[in-house]
Amino acid sequence: MDDDKPLKREDLRKRAEARAAELAAEGMELHPVTASGRNLAKKFWGKEWMKSLGACEVYGMRLAPGRTYLRYGCVLDVKAAPGRMDALVMGEHLYEVRVEAEPPDEEALARLRGRCAGHVGSWIDLLKGNVSPELMEILCSPEGGLFPRPEEWHFSCSCPDWADLCKHAAAVLYAFGVMLDEQPELLFTLRGMEASALIPSAPVSSPEGEDSLGGDSGSLSDIFGIRLD
């Protein structure tokens, strides 16, 4: 069993590198996530995400091993889709991990939208990257923000660990924080919602006019990246 045979850190790295090479040789396209140093995340979104994971300690001592797995290159693949992340994490064996987050219910979303009122002038402001520090704090707040609460998480892993949150799933949670550094729009993807849900009523796009949402608006990644470097 993976938890009964703790591996040395360098052994973790070697196993991960060898397995990744095998999968690549088989033609599998991998999206690994790596991090090093004391601070796994460098920017606002990622740092706040890392802080929020402390609430998951209710599941037991799985977070610290998860950080180790990430630092030593064991998160071989992470794919984000609406409401979930699917990943491959190398330990004693290669494990398939799924992390799911429930979307905010209508009541919670209405409260969040109310808190955002006055901080987002319009949908166009959001598209232009006018994300104020106050708005970022609201979205990342442990109370009423967009980060899932412990009860909104659902974990599954092919490892034999009995815990709901195993260290492999914890590694995926930390990997997501690293991903948020460069792609903050993934927070909306994880919660299964559009960023426009923060606006009481988004304007209808038109071929011409000030409120058009044409090709110049760019991706949400570009939008949020403008003010978060």
mmCIF file of N, CA and C in Angstrom, residues 58-194:
data_model
loop_
_atom_site.group_PDB
_atom_site.id
_atom_site.type_symbol
_atom_site.label_atom_id
_atom_site.label_comp_id
_atom_site.label_asym_id
_atom_site.label_seq_id
_atom_site.Cartn_x
_atom_site.Cartn_y
_atom_site.Cartn_z
ATOM 1 N N VAL A 58 -9.173 19.190 8.309
ATOM 2 C CA VAL A 58 -10.161 18.371 9.008
ATOM 3 C C VAL A 58 -10.099 16.927 8.529
ATOM 4 N N TYR A 59 -9.496 16.714 7.353
ATOM 5 C CA TYR A 59 -9.419 15.364 6.815
ATOM 6 C C TYR A 59 -8.226 14.583 7.357
ATOM 7 N N GLY A 60 -7.390 15.227 8.163
ATOM 8 C CA GLY A 60 -6.226 14.533 8.690
ATOM 9 C C GLY A 60 -4.943 15.043 8.067
ATOM 10 N N MET A 61 -3.843 14.417 8.418
ATOM 11 C CA MET A 61 -2.531 14.893 7.989
ATOM 12 C C MET A 61 -2.212 14.416 6.578
ATOM 13 N N ARG A 62 -2.903 14.983 5.597
ATOM 14 C CA ARG A 62 -2.663 14.622 4.203
ATOM 15 C C ARG A 62 -2.102 15.803 3.405
ATOM 16 N N LEU A 63 -2.214 17.015 3.943
ATOM 17 C CA LEU A 63 -1.794 18.181 3.189
ATOM 18 C C LEU A 63 -0.277 18.253 3.009
ATOM 19 N N ALA A 64 0.465 18.023 4.082
ATOM 20 C CA ALA A 64 1.931 18.113 3.985
ATOM 21 C C ALA A 64 2.501 17.112 2.979
ATOM 22 N N PRO A 65 2.084 15.831 3.012
ATOM 23 C CA PRO A 65 2.562 14.917 1.963
ATOM 24 C C PRO A 65 2.147 15.357 0.568
ATOM 25 N N GLY A 66 0.973 15.958 0.452
ATOM 26 C CA GLY A 66 0.533 16.455 -0.846
ATOM 27 C C GLY A 66 1.466 17.526 -1.379
ATOM 28 N N ARG A 67 1.908 18.428 -0.498
ATOM 29 C CA ARG A 67 2.865 19.455 -0.920
ATOM 30 C C ARG A 67 4.179 18.820 -1.375
ATOM 31 N N THR A 68 4.616 17.791 -0.642
ATOM 32 C CA THR A 68 5.852 17.098 -1.020
ATOM 33 C C THR A 68 5.715 16.460 -2.392
ATOM 34 N N TYR A 69 4.588 15.822 -2.634
ATOM 35 C CA TYR A 69 4.368 15.186 -3.938
ATOM 36 C C TYR A 69 4.449 16.220 -5.060
ATOM 37 N N LEU A 70 3.876 17.392 -4.835
ATOM 38 C CA LEU A 70 3.924 18.429 -5.855
ATOM 39 C C LEU A 70 5.355 18.908 -6.076
ATOM 40 N N ARG A 71 6.073 19.174 -4.991
ATOM 41 C CA ARG A 71 7.432 19.697 -5.101
ATOM 42 C C ARG A 71 8.369 18.717 -5.810
ATOM 43 N N TYR A 72 8.116 17.436 -5.674
ATOM 44 C CA TYR A 72 9.012 16.439 -6.254
ATOM 45 C C TYR A 72 8.501 15.870 -7.575
ATOM 46 N N GLY A 73 7.644 16.631 -8.227
ATOM 47 C CA GLY A 73 7.267 16.306 -9.594
ATOM 48 C C GLY A 73 6.335 15.135 -9.770
ATOM 49 N N CYS A 74 5.556 14.822 -8.742
ATOM 50 C CA CYS A 74 4.689 13.643 -8.815
ATOM 51 C C CYS A 74 3.333 13.909 -9.468
ATOM 52 N N VAL A 75 2.990 15.175 -9.667
ATOM 53 C CA VAL A 75 1.720 15.501 -10.328
ATOM 54 C C VAL A 75 1.992 15.516 -11.829
ATOM 55 N N LEU A 76 1.757 14.387 -12.459
ATOM 56 C CA LEU A 76 2.147 14.205 -13.854
ATOM 57 C C LEU A 76 1.166 14.816 -14.845
ATOM 58 N N ASP A 77 -0.063 14.973 -14.431
ATOM 59 C CA ASP A 77 -1.060 15.463 -15.373
ATOM 60 C C ASP A 77 -2.239 16.043 -14.605
ATOM 61 N N VAL A 78 -2.690 17.213 -15.010
ATOM 62 C CA VAL A 78 -3.903 17.814 -14.449
ATOM 63 C C VAL A 78 -4.699 18.421 -15.595
ATOM 64 N N LYS A 79 -5.957 18.052 -15.671
ATOM 65 C CA LYS A 79 -6.862 18.624 -16.663
ATOM 66 C C LYS A 79 -8.072 19.190 -15.930
ATOM 67 N N ALA A 80 -8.340 20.467 -16.161
ATOM 68 C CA ALA A 80 -9.481 21.127 -15.521
ATOM 69 C C ALA A 80 -10.670 21.144 -16.466
ATOM 70 N N ALA A 81 -11.837 20.860 -15.933
ATOM 71 C CA ALA A 81 -13.092 20.901 -16.674
ATOM 72 C C ALA A 81 -14.126 21.516 -15.740
ATOM 73 N N PRO A 82 -15.259 21.976 -16.273
ATOM 74 C CA PRO A 82 -16.255 22.594 -15.397
ATOM 75 C C PRO A 82 -16.614 21.705 -14.215
ATOM 76 N N GLY A 83 -16.326 22.206 -13.024
ATOM 77 C CA GLY A 83 -16.692 21.502 -11.798
ATOM 78 C C GLY A 83 -15.724 20.445 -11.325
ATOM 79 N N ARG A 84 -14.611 20.247 -12.036
ATOM 80 C CA ARG A 84 -13.731 19.154 -11.600
ATOM 81 C C ARG A 84 -12.315 19.292 -12.148
ATOM 82 N N MET A 85 -11.412 18.497 -11.567
ATOM 83 C CA MET A 85 -10.063 18.310 -12.084
ATOM 84 C C MET A 85 -9.789 16.818 -12.135
ATOM 85 N N ASP A 86 -9.203 16.357 -13.223
ATOM 86 C CA ASP A 86 -8.774 14.970 -13.364
ATOM 87 C C ASP A 86 -7.257 14.965 -13.440
ATOM 88 N N ALA A 87 -6.633 14.064 -12.680
ATOM 89 C CA ALA A 87 -5.178 14.110 -12.578
ATOM 90 C C ALA A 87 -4.577 12.717 -12.475
ATOM 91 N N LEU A 88 -3.283 12.663 -12.778
ATOM 92 C CA LEU A 88 -2.462 11.473 -12.562
ATOM 93 C C LEU A 88 -1.348 11.864 -11.592
ATOM 94 N N VAL A 89 -1.246 11.123 -10.488
ATOM 95 C CA VAL A 89 -0.238 11.417 -9.464
ATOM 96 C C VAL A 89 0.575 10.156 -9.212
ATOM 97 N N MET A 90 1.882 10.287 -9.240
ATOM 98 C CA MET A 90 2.772 9.147 -9.033
ATOM 99 C C MET A 90 3.161 9.028 -7.570
ATOM 100 N N GLY A 91 2.954 7.844 -7.011
ATOM 101 C CA GLY A 91 3.415 7.525 -5.667
ATOM 102 C C GLY A 91 4.108 6.180 -5.724
ATOM 103 N N GLU A 92 3.716 5.260 -4.884
ATOM 104 C CA GLU A 92 4.211 3.889 -5.013
ATOM 105 C C GLU A 92 3.787 3.326 -6.374
ATOM 106 N N HIS A 93 2.600 3.758 -6.822
ATOM 107 C CA HIS A 93 2.090 3.417 -8.153
ATOM 108 C C HIS A 93 1.538 4.690 -8.774
ATOM 109 N N LEU A 94 1.061 4.600 -10.005
ATOM 110 C CA LEU A 94 0.410 5.729 -10.649
ATOM 111 C C LEU A 94 -1.067 5.709 -10.284
ATOM 112 N N TYR A 95 -1.556 6.818 -9.746
ATOM 113 C CA TYR A 95 -2.938 6.871 -9.276
ATOM 114 C C TYR A 95 -3.751 7.877 -10.083
ATOM 115 N N GLU A 96 -4.997 7.496 -10.331
ATOM 116 C CA GLU A 96 -5.938 8.380 -11.003
ATOM 117 C C GLU A 96 -6.754 9.118 -9.946
ATOM 118 N N VAL A 97 -6.771 10.436 -10.058
ATOM 119 C CA VAL A 97 -7.419 11.276 -9.047
ATOM 120 C C VAL A 97 -8.471 12.142 -9.722
ATOM 121 N N ARG A 98 -9.611 12.251 -9.083
ATOM 122 C CA ARG A 98 -10.620 13.229 -9.511
ATOM 123 C C ARG A 98 -10.994 14.092 -8.309
ATOM 124 N N VAL A 99 -10.955 15.399 -8.518
ATOM 125 C CA VAL A 99 -11.348 16.368 -7.501
ATOM 126 C C VAL A 99 -12.520 17.158 -8.064
ATOM 127 N N GLU A 100 -13.647 17.140 -7.357
ATOM 128 C CA GLU A 100 -14.841 17.842 -7.816
ATOM 129 C C GLU A 100 -15.231 18.909 -6.803
ATOM 130 N N ALA A 101 -15.755 20.011 -7.315
ATOM 131 C CA ALA A 101 -16.246 21.096 -6.462
ATOM 132 C C ALA A 101 -17.673 21.425 -6.862
ATOM 133 N N GLU A 102 -18.550 21.493 -5.899
ATOM 134 C CA GLU A 102 -19.936 21.844 -6.187
ATOM 135 C C GLU A 102 -20.013 23.306 -6.618
ATOM 136 N N PRO A 103 -20.916 23.634 -7.537
ATOM 137 C CA PRO A 103 -21.083 25.045 -7.911
ATOM 138 C C PRO A 103 -21.793 25.796 -6.789
ATOM 139 N N PRO A 104 -21.591 27.095 -6.691
ATOM 140 C CA PRO A 104 -22.322 27.869 -5.680
ATOM 141 C C PRO A 104 -23.823 27.771 -5.949
ATOM 142 N N ASP A 105 -24.604 27.624 -4.891
ATOM 143 C CA ASP A 105 -26.049 27.612 -5.109
ATOM 144 C C ASP A 105 -26.515 29.043 -5.373
ATOM 145 N N GLU A 106 -27.768 29.175 -5.793
ATOM 146 C CA GLU A 106 -28.271 30.482 -6.206
ATOM 147 C C GLU A 106 -28.227 31.492 -5.063
ATOM 148 N N GLU A 107 -28.506 31.027 -3.844
ATOM 149 C CA GLU A 107 -28.486 31.938 -2.701
ATOM 150 C C GLU A 107 -27.069 32.453 -2.440
ATOM 151 N N ALA A 108 -26.091 31.532 -2.467
ATOM 152 C CA ALA A 108 -24.704 31.929 -2.240
ATOM 153 C C ALA A 108 -24.219 32.851 -3.354
ATOM 154 N N LEU A 109 -24.627 32.557 -4.582
ATOM 155 C CA LEU A 109 -24.214 33.382 -5.705
ATOM 156 C C LEU A 109 -24.825 34.772 -5.614
ATOM 157 N N ALA A 110 -26.072 34.843 -5.164
ATOM 158 C CA ALA A 110 -26.717 36.144 -5.011
ATOM 159 C C ALA A 110 -26.006 36.977 -3.942
ATOM 160 N N ARG A 111 -25.600 36.330 -2.848
ATOM 161 C CA ARG A 111 -24.864 37.055 -1.807
ATOM 162 C C ARG A 111 -23.524 37.546 -2.337
ATOM 163 N N LEU A 112 -22.840 36.686 -3.089
ATOM 164 C CA LEU A 112 -21.548 37.075 -3.646
ATOM 165 C C LEU A 112 -21.714 38.221 -4.628
ATOM 166 N N ARG A 113 -22.748 38.150 -5.459
ATOM 167 C CA ARG A 113 -23.004 39.210 -6.420
ATOM 168 C C ARG A 113 -23.278 40.525 -5.692
ATOM 169 N N GLY A 114 -23.996 40.439 -4.578
ATOM 170 C CA GLY A 114 -24.269 41.635 -3.793
ATOM 171 C C GLY A 114 -23.002 42.238 -3.203
ATOM 172 N N ARG A 115 -22.094 41.381 -2.756
ATOM 173 C CA ARG A 115 -20.839 41.873 -2.196
ATOM 174 C C ARG A 115 -19.959 42.491 -3.276
ATOM 175 N N CYS A 116 -20.086 41.980 -4.496
ATOM 176 C CA CYS A 116 -19.281 42.504 -5.599
ATOM 177 C C CYS A 116 -19.835 43.822 -6.142
ATOM 178 N N ALA A 117 -21.098 44.098 -5.859
ATOM 179 C CA ALA A 117 -21.719 45.316 -6.365
ATOM 180 C C ALA A 117 -20.938 46.532 -5.885
ATOM 181 N N GLY A 118 -20.680 47.436 -6.809
ATOM 182 C CA GLY A 118 -19.917 48.626 -6.474
ATOM 183 C C GLY A 118 -18.433 48.466 -6.709
ATOM 184 N N HIS A 119 -17.974 47.192 -6.836
ATOM 185 C CA HIS A 119 -16.557 46.949 -7.106
ATOM 186 C C HIS A 119 -16.327 46.581 -8.566
ATOM 187 N N VAL A 120 -17.386 46.179 -9.250
ATOM 188 C CA VAL A 120 -17.320 45.938 -10.691
ATOM 189 C C VAL A 120 -18.299 46.898 -11.331
ATOM 190 N N GLY A 121 -17.785 47.915 -12.024
ATOM 191 C CA GLY A 121 -18.665 48.928 -12.572
ATOM 192 C C GLY A 121 -19.581 48.390 -13.650
ATOM 193 N N SER A 122 -19.076 47.485 -14.461
ATOM 194 C CA SER A 122 -19.864 46.930 -15.555
ATOM 195 C C SER A 122 -19.180 45.679 -16.065
ATOM 196 N N TRP A 123 -19.904 44.971 -16.928
ATOM 197 C CA TRP A 123 -19.315 43.795 -17.575
ATOM 198 C C TRP A 123 -18.094 44.204 -18.396
ATOM 199 N N ILE A 124 -18.168 45.368 -19.033
ATOM 200 C CA ILE A 124 -17.056 45.840 -19.840
ATOM 201 C C ILE A 124 -15.849 46.122 -18.955
ATOM 202 N N ASP A 125 -16.079 46.675 -17.756
ATOM 203 C CA ASP A 125 -14.968 46.887 -16.828
ATOM 204 C C ASP A 125 -14.266 45.575 -16.524
ATOM 205 N N LEU A 126 -15.051 44.536 -16.288
ATOM 206 C CA LEU A 126 -14.471 43.232 -15.980
ATOM 207 C C LEU A 126 -13.652 42.730 -17.165
ATOM 208 N N LEU A 127 -14.206 42.913 -18.368
ATOM 209 C CA LEU A 127 -13.497 42.468 -19.565
ATOM 210 C C LEU A 127 -12.195 43.237 -19.774
ATOM 211 N N LYS A 128 -12.164 44.484 -19.358
ATOM 212 C CA LYS A 128 -10.962 45.299 -19.531
ATOM 213 C C LYS A 128 -9.921 45.045 -18.437
ATOM 214 N N GLY A 129 -10.260 44.184 -17.501
ATOM 215 C CA GLY A 129 -9.296 43.865 -16.459
ATOM 216 C C GLY A 129 -9.350 44.767 -15.256
ATOM 217 N N ASN A 130 -10.439 45.519 -15.076
ATOM 218 C CA ASN A 130 -10.564 46.413 -13.943
ATOM 219 C C ASN A 130 -11.005 45.643 -12.705
ATOM 220 N N VAL A 131 -10.111 44.801 -12.216
ATOM 221 C CA VAL A 131 -10.379 43.981 -11.029
ATOM 222 C C VAL A 131 -9.665 44.638 -9.863
ATOM 223 N N SER A 132 -10.416 45.298 -9.025
ATOM 224 C CA SER A 132 -9.824 46.046 -7.920
ATOM 225 C C SER A 132 -9.329 45.105 -6.830
ATOM 226 N N PRO A 133 -8.408 45.560 -5.987
ATOM 227 C CA PRO A 133 -7.981 44.735 -4.847
ATOM 228 C C PRO A 133 -9.151 44.334 -3.953
ATOM 229 N N GLU A 134 -10.131 45.234 -3.819
ATOM 230 C CA GLU A 134 -11.300 44.914 -2.996
ATOM 231 C C GLU A 134 -12.084 43.748 -3.585
ATOM 232 N N LEU A 135 -12.224 43.753 -4.913
ATOM 233 C CA LEU A 135 -12.956 42.663 -5.563
ATOM 234 C C LEU A 135 -12.194 41.354 -5.429
ATOM 235 N N MET A 136 -10.875 41.390 -5.598
ATOM 236 C CA MET A 136 -10.084 40.178 -5.462
ATOM 237 C C MET A 136 -10.219 39.595 -4.055
ATOM 238 N N GLU A 137 -10.218 40.460 -3.064
ATOM 239 C CA GLU A 137 -10.367 39.985 -1.693
ATOM 240 C C GLU A 137 -11.731 39.337 -1.469
ATOM 241 N N ILE A 138 -12.761 39.900 -2.096
ATOM 242 C CA ILE A 138 -14.104 39.319 -1.976
ATOM 243 C C ILE A 138 -14.140 37.933 -2.611
ATOM 244 N N LEU A 139 -13.591 37.803 -3.806
ATOM 245 C CA LEU A 139 -13.628 36.531 -4.521
ATOM 246 C C LEU A 139 -12.817 35.456 -3.810
ATOM 247 N N CYS A 140 -11.759 35.864 -3.124
ATOM 248 C CA CYS A 140 -10.879 34.900 -2.456
ATOM 249 C C CYS A 140 -11.178 34.760 -0.967
ATOM 250 N N SER A 141 -12.223 35.404 -0.500
ATOM 251 C CA SER A 141 -12.544 35.347 0.926
ATOM 252 C C SER A 141 -12.930 33.928 1.344
ATOM 253 N N PRO A 142 -12.429 33.456 2.509
ATOM 254 C CA PRO A 142 -12.831 32.123 2.979
ATOM 255 C C PRO A 142 -14.304 32.059 3.368
ATOM 256 N N GLU A 143 -14.904 33.224 3.592
ATOM 257 C CA GLU A 143 -16.319 33.290 3.939
ATOM 258 C C GLU A 143 -17.083 33.983 2.817
ATOM 259 N N GLY A 144 -17.769 33.194 2.020
ATOM 260 C CA GLY A 144 -18.618 33.765 0.990
ATOM 261 C C GLY A 144 -17.937 34.067 -0.325
ATOM 262 N N GLY A 145 -16.649 33.700 -0.478
ATOM 263 C CA GLY A 145 -15.962 33.907 -1.745
ATOM 264 C C GLY A 145 -16.183 32.739 -2.685
ATOM 265 N N LEU A 146 -15.314 32.613 -3.673
ATOM 266 C CA LEU A 146 -15.460 31.550 -4.670
ATOM 267 C C LEU A 146 -14.691 30.287 -4.325
ATOM 268 N N PHE A 147 -13.815 30.343 -3.337
ATOM 269 C CA PHE A 147 -13.098 29.135 -2.963
ATOM 270 C C PHE A 147 -14.063 28.150 -2.316
ATOM 271 N N PRO A 148 -14.062 26.892 -2.750
ATOM 272 C CA PRO A 148 -14.998 25.914 -2.169
ATOM 273 C C PRO A 148 -14.757 25.704 -0.672
ATOM 274 N N ARG A 149 -15.822 25.515 0.048
ATOM 275 C CA ARG A 149 -15.722 25.145 1.464
ATOM 276 C C ARG A 149 -15.457 23.642 1.552
ATOM 277 N N PRO A 150 -14.944 23.153 2.694
ATOM 278 C CA PRO A 150 -14.632 21.714 2.805
ATOM 279 C C PRO A 150 -15.793 20.806 2.418
ATOM 280 N N GLU A 151 -17.005 21.188 2.781
ATOM 281 C CA GLU A 151 -18.155 20.331 2.489
ATOM 282 C C GLU A 151 -18.552 20.362 1.012
ATOM 283 N N GLU A 152 -17.979 21.268 0.242
ATOM 284 C CA GLU A 152 -18.310 21.352 -1.177
ATOM 285 C C GLU A 152 -17.340 20.564 -2.056
ATOM 286 N N TRP A 153 -16.321 19.960 -1.433
ATOM 287 C CA TRP A 153 -15.361 19.152 -2.176
ATOM 288 C C TRP A 153 -15.818 17.691 -2.245
ATOM 289 N N HIS A 154 -15.447 17.013 -3.312
ATOM 290 C CA HIS A 154 -15.638 15.569 -3.441
ATOM 291 C C HIS A 154 -14.369 15.000 -4.081
ATOM 292 N N PHE A 155 -13.781 13.991 -3.421
ATOM 293 C CA PHE A 155 -12.509 13.442 -3.881
ATOM 294 C C PHE A 155 -12.658 11.962 -4.194
ATOM 295 N N SER A 156 -11.931 11.526 -5.219
ATOM 296 C CA SER A 156 -11.813 10.092 -5.484
ATOM 297 C C SER A 156 -10.408 9.830 -5.994
ATOM 298 N N CYS A 157 -9.842 8.691 -5.584
ATOM 299 C CA CYS A 157 -8.490 8.329 -5.983
ATOM 300 C C CYS A 157 -8.413 6.810 -6.044
ATOM 301 N N SER A 158 -7.621 6.312 -6.973
ATOM 302 C CA SER A 158 -7.479 4.864 -7.124
ATOM 303 C C SER A 158 -6.527 4.258 -6.095
ATOM 304 N N CYS A 159 -5.968 5.065 -5.190
ATOM 305 C CA CYS A 159 -5.077 4.538 -4.149
ATOM 306 C C CYS A 159 -5.887 3.849 -3.060
ATOM 307 N N PRO A 160 -5.240 3.066 -2.192
ATOM 308 C CA PRO A 160 -5.967 2.327 -1.155
ATOM 309 C C PRO A 160 -6.225 3.117 0.130
ATOM 310 N N ASP A 161 -5.861 4.402 0.165
ATOM 311 C CA ASP A 161 -6.060 5.202 1.377
ATOM 312 C C ASP A 161 -7.547 5.295 1.695
ATOM 313 N N TRP A 162 -7.886 5.094 2.954
ATOM 314 C CA TRP A 162 -9.289 5.123 3.371
ATOM 315 C C TRP A 162 -9.827 6.538 3.499
ATOM 316 N N ALA A 163 -8.933 7.519 3.624
ATOM 317 C CA ALA A 163 -9.367 8.894 3.876
ATOM 318 C C ALA A 163 -10.081 9.473 2.660
ATOM 319 N N ASP A 164 -11.032 10.356 2.923
ATOM 320 C CA ASP A 164 -11.740 11.030 1.843
ATOM 321 C C ASP A 164 -10.757 11.846 1.019
ATOM 322 N N LEU A 165 -9.925 12.630 1.694
ATOM 323 C CA LEU A 165 -8.864 13.382 1.025
ATOM 324 C C LEU A 165 -7.544 12.677 1.273
ATOM 325 N N CYS A 166 -7.025 11.983 0.268
ATOM 326 C CA CYS A 166 -5.724 11.329 0.392
ATOM 327 C C CYS A 166 -4.629 12.311 -0.003
ATOM 328 N N LYS A 167 -3.373 11.913 0.165
ATOM 329 C CA LYS A 167 -2.274 12.821 -0.155
ATOM 330 C C LYS A 167 -2.158 13.077 -1.652
ATOM 331 N N HIS A 168 -2.644 12.151 -2.464
ATOM 332 C CA HIS A 168 -2.587 12.353 -3.909
ATOM 333 C C HIS A 168 -3.596 13.423 -4.333
ATOM 334 N N ALA A 169 -4.791 13.375 -3.741
ATOM 335 C CA ALA A 169 -5.776 14.425 -4.012
ATOM 336 C C ALA A 169 -5.297 15.760 -3.451
ATOM 337 N N ALA A 170 -4.636 15.737 -2.287
ATOM 338 C CA ALA A 170 -4.078 16.970 -1.728
ATOM 339 C C ALA A 170 -3.050 17.571 -2.674
ATOM 340 N N ALA A 171 -2.238 16.727 -3.309
ATOM 341 C CA ALA A 171 -1.260 17.219 -4.275
ATOM 342 C C ALA A 171 -1.952 17.933 -5.430
ATOM 343 N N VAL A 172 -3.106 17.421 -5.849
ATOM 344 C CA VAL A 172 -3.849 18.051 -6.939
ATOM 345 C C VAL A 172 -4.398 19.403 -6.500
ATOM 346 N N LEU A 173 -4.857 19.495 -5.260
ATOM 347 C CA LEU A 173 -5.342 20.782 -4.751
ATOM 348 C C LEU A 173 -4.236 21.829 -4.778
ATOM 349 N N TYR A 174 -3.046 21.443 -4.344
ATOM 350 C CA TYR A 174 -1.928 22.380 -4.372
ATOM 351 C C TYR A 174 -1.521 22.705 -5.811
ATOM 352 N N ALA A 175 -1.566 21.713 -6.675
ATOM 353 C CA ALA A 175 -1.238 21.955 -8.081
ATOM 354 C C ALA A 175 -2.196 22.975 -8.688
ATOM 355 N N PHE A 176 -3.456 22.915 -8.301
ATOM 356 C CA PHE A 176 -4.428 23.870 -8.826
ATOM 357 C C PHE A 176 -4.061 25.285 -8.404
ATOM 358 N N GLY A 177 -3.555 25.450 -7.188
ATOM 359 C CA GLY A 177 -3.120 26.768 -6.750
ATOM 360 C C GLY A 177 -2.002 27.316 -7.611
ATOM 361 N N VAL A 178 -1.084 26.451 -8.021
ATOM 362 C CA VAL A 178 -0.009 26.857 -8.925
ATOM 363 C C VAL A 178 -0.587 27.273 -10.277
ATOM 364 N N MET A 179 -1.567 26.526 -10.754
ATOM 365 C CA MET A 179 -2.202 26.839 -12.033
ATOM 366 C C MET A 179 -2.924 28.184 -11.979
ATOM 367 N N LEU A 180 -3.511 28.511 -10.824
ATOM 368 C CA LEU A 180 -4.224 29.780 -10.688
ATOM 369 C C LEU A 180 -3.301 30.976 -10.860
ATOM 370 N N ASP A 181 -2.035 30.806 -10.543
ATOM 371 C CA ASP A 181 -1.079 31.898 -10.726
ATOM 372 C C ASP A 181 -1.123 32.442 -12.149
ATOM 373 N N GLU A 182 -1.193 31.546 -13.117
ATOM 374 C CA GLU A 182 -1.155 31.946 -14.521
ATOM 375 C C GLU A 182 -2.531 31.957 -15.175
ATOM 376 N N GLN A 183 -3.487 31.236 -14.598
ATOM 377 C CA GLN A 183 -4.818 31.142 -15.208
ATOM 378 C C GLN A 183 -5.898 31.340 -14.144
ATOM 379 N N PRO A 184 -6.054 32.567 -13.645
ATOM 380 C CA PRO A 184 -7.039 32.786 -12.580
ATOM 381 C C PRO A 184 -8.467 32.483 -12.995
ATOM 382 N N GLU A 185 -8.740 32.482 -14.318
ATOM 383 C CA GLU A 185 -10.095 32.155 -14.769
ATOM 384 C C GLU A 185 -10.472 30.715 -14.454
ATOM 385 N N LEU A 186 -9.474 29.864 -14.134
ATOM 386 C CA LEU A 186 -9.770 28.479 -13.771
ATOM 387 C C LEU A 186 -10.613 28.383 -12.504
ATOM 388 N N LEU A 187 -10.586 29.425 -11.690
ATOM 389 C CA LEU A 187 -11.425 29.418 -10.493
ATOM 390 C C LEU A 187 -12.900 29.347 -10.877
ATOM 391 N N PHE A 188 -13.271 30.076 -11.922
ATOM 392 C CA PHE A 188 -14.651 30.022 -12.406
ATOM 393 C C PHE A 188 -14.946 28.665 -13.041
ATOM 394 N N THR A 189 -13.968 28.129 -13.773
ATOM 395 C CA THR A 189 -14.149 26.802 -14.369
ATOM 396 C C THR A 189 -14.397 25.761 -13.295
ATOM 397 N N LEU A 190 -13.589 25.799 -12.245
ATOM 398 C CA LEU A 190 -13.729 24.818 -11.168
ATOM 399 C C LEU A 190 -15.100 24.885 -10.520
ATOM 400 N N ARG A 191 -15.627 26.085 -10.358
ATOM 401 C CA ARG A 191 -16.952 26.233 -9.741
ATOM 402 C C ARG A 191 -18.079 26.066 -10.749
ATOM 403 N N GLY A 192 -17.744 25.764 -11.996
ATOM 404 C CA GLY A 192 -18.775 25.493 -12.992
ATOM 405 C C GLY A 192 -19.631 26.696 -13.318
ATOM 406 N N MET A 193 -19.010 27.872 -13.422
ATOM 407 C CA MET A 193 -19.770 29.096 -13.666
ATOM 408 C C MET A 193 -18.987 30.023 -14.572
ATOM 409 N N GLU A 194 -19.681 31.008 -15.121
ATOM 410 C CA GLU A 194 -19.052 32.036 -15.939
ATOM 411 C C GLU A 194 -18.764 33.252 -15.059
#
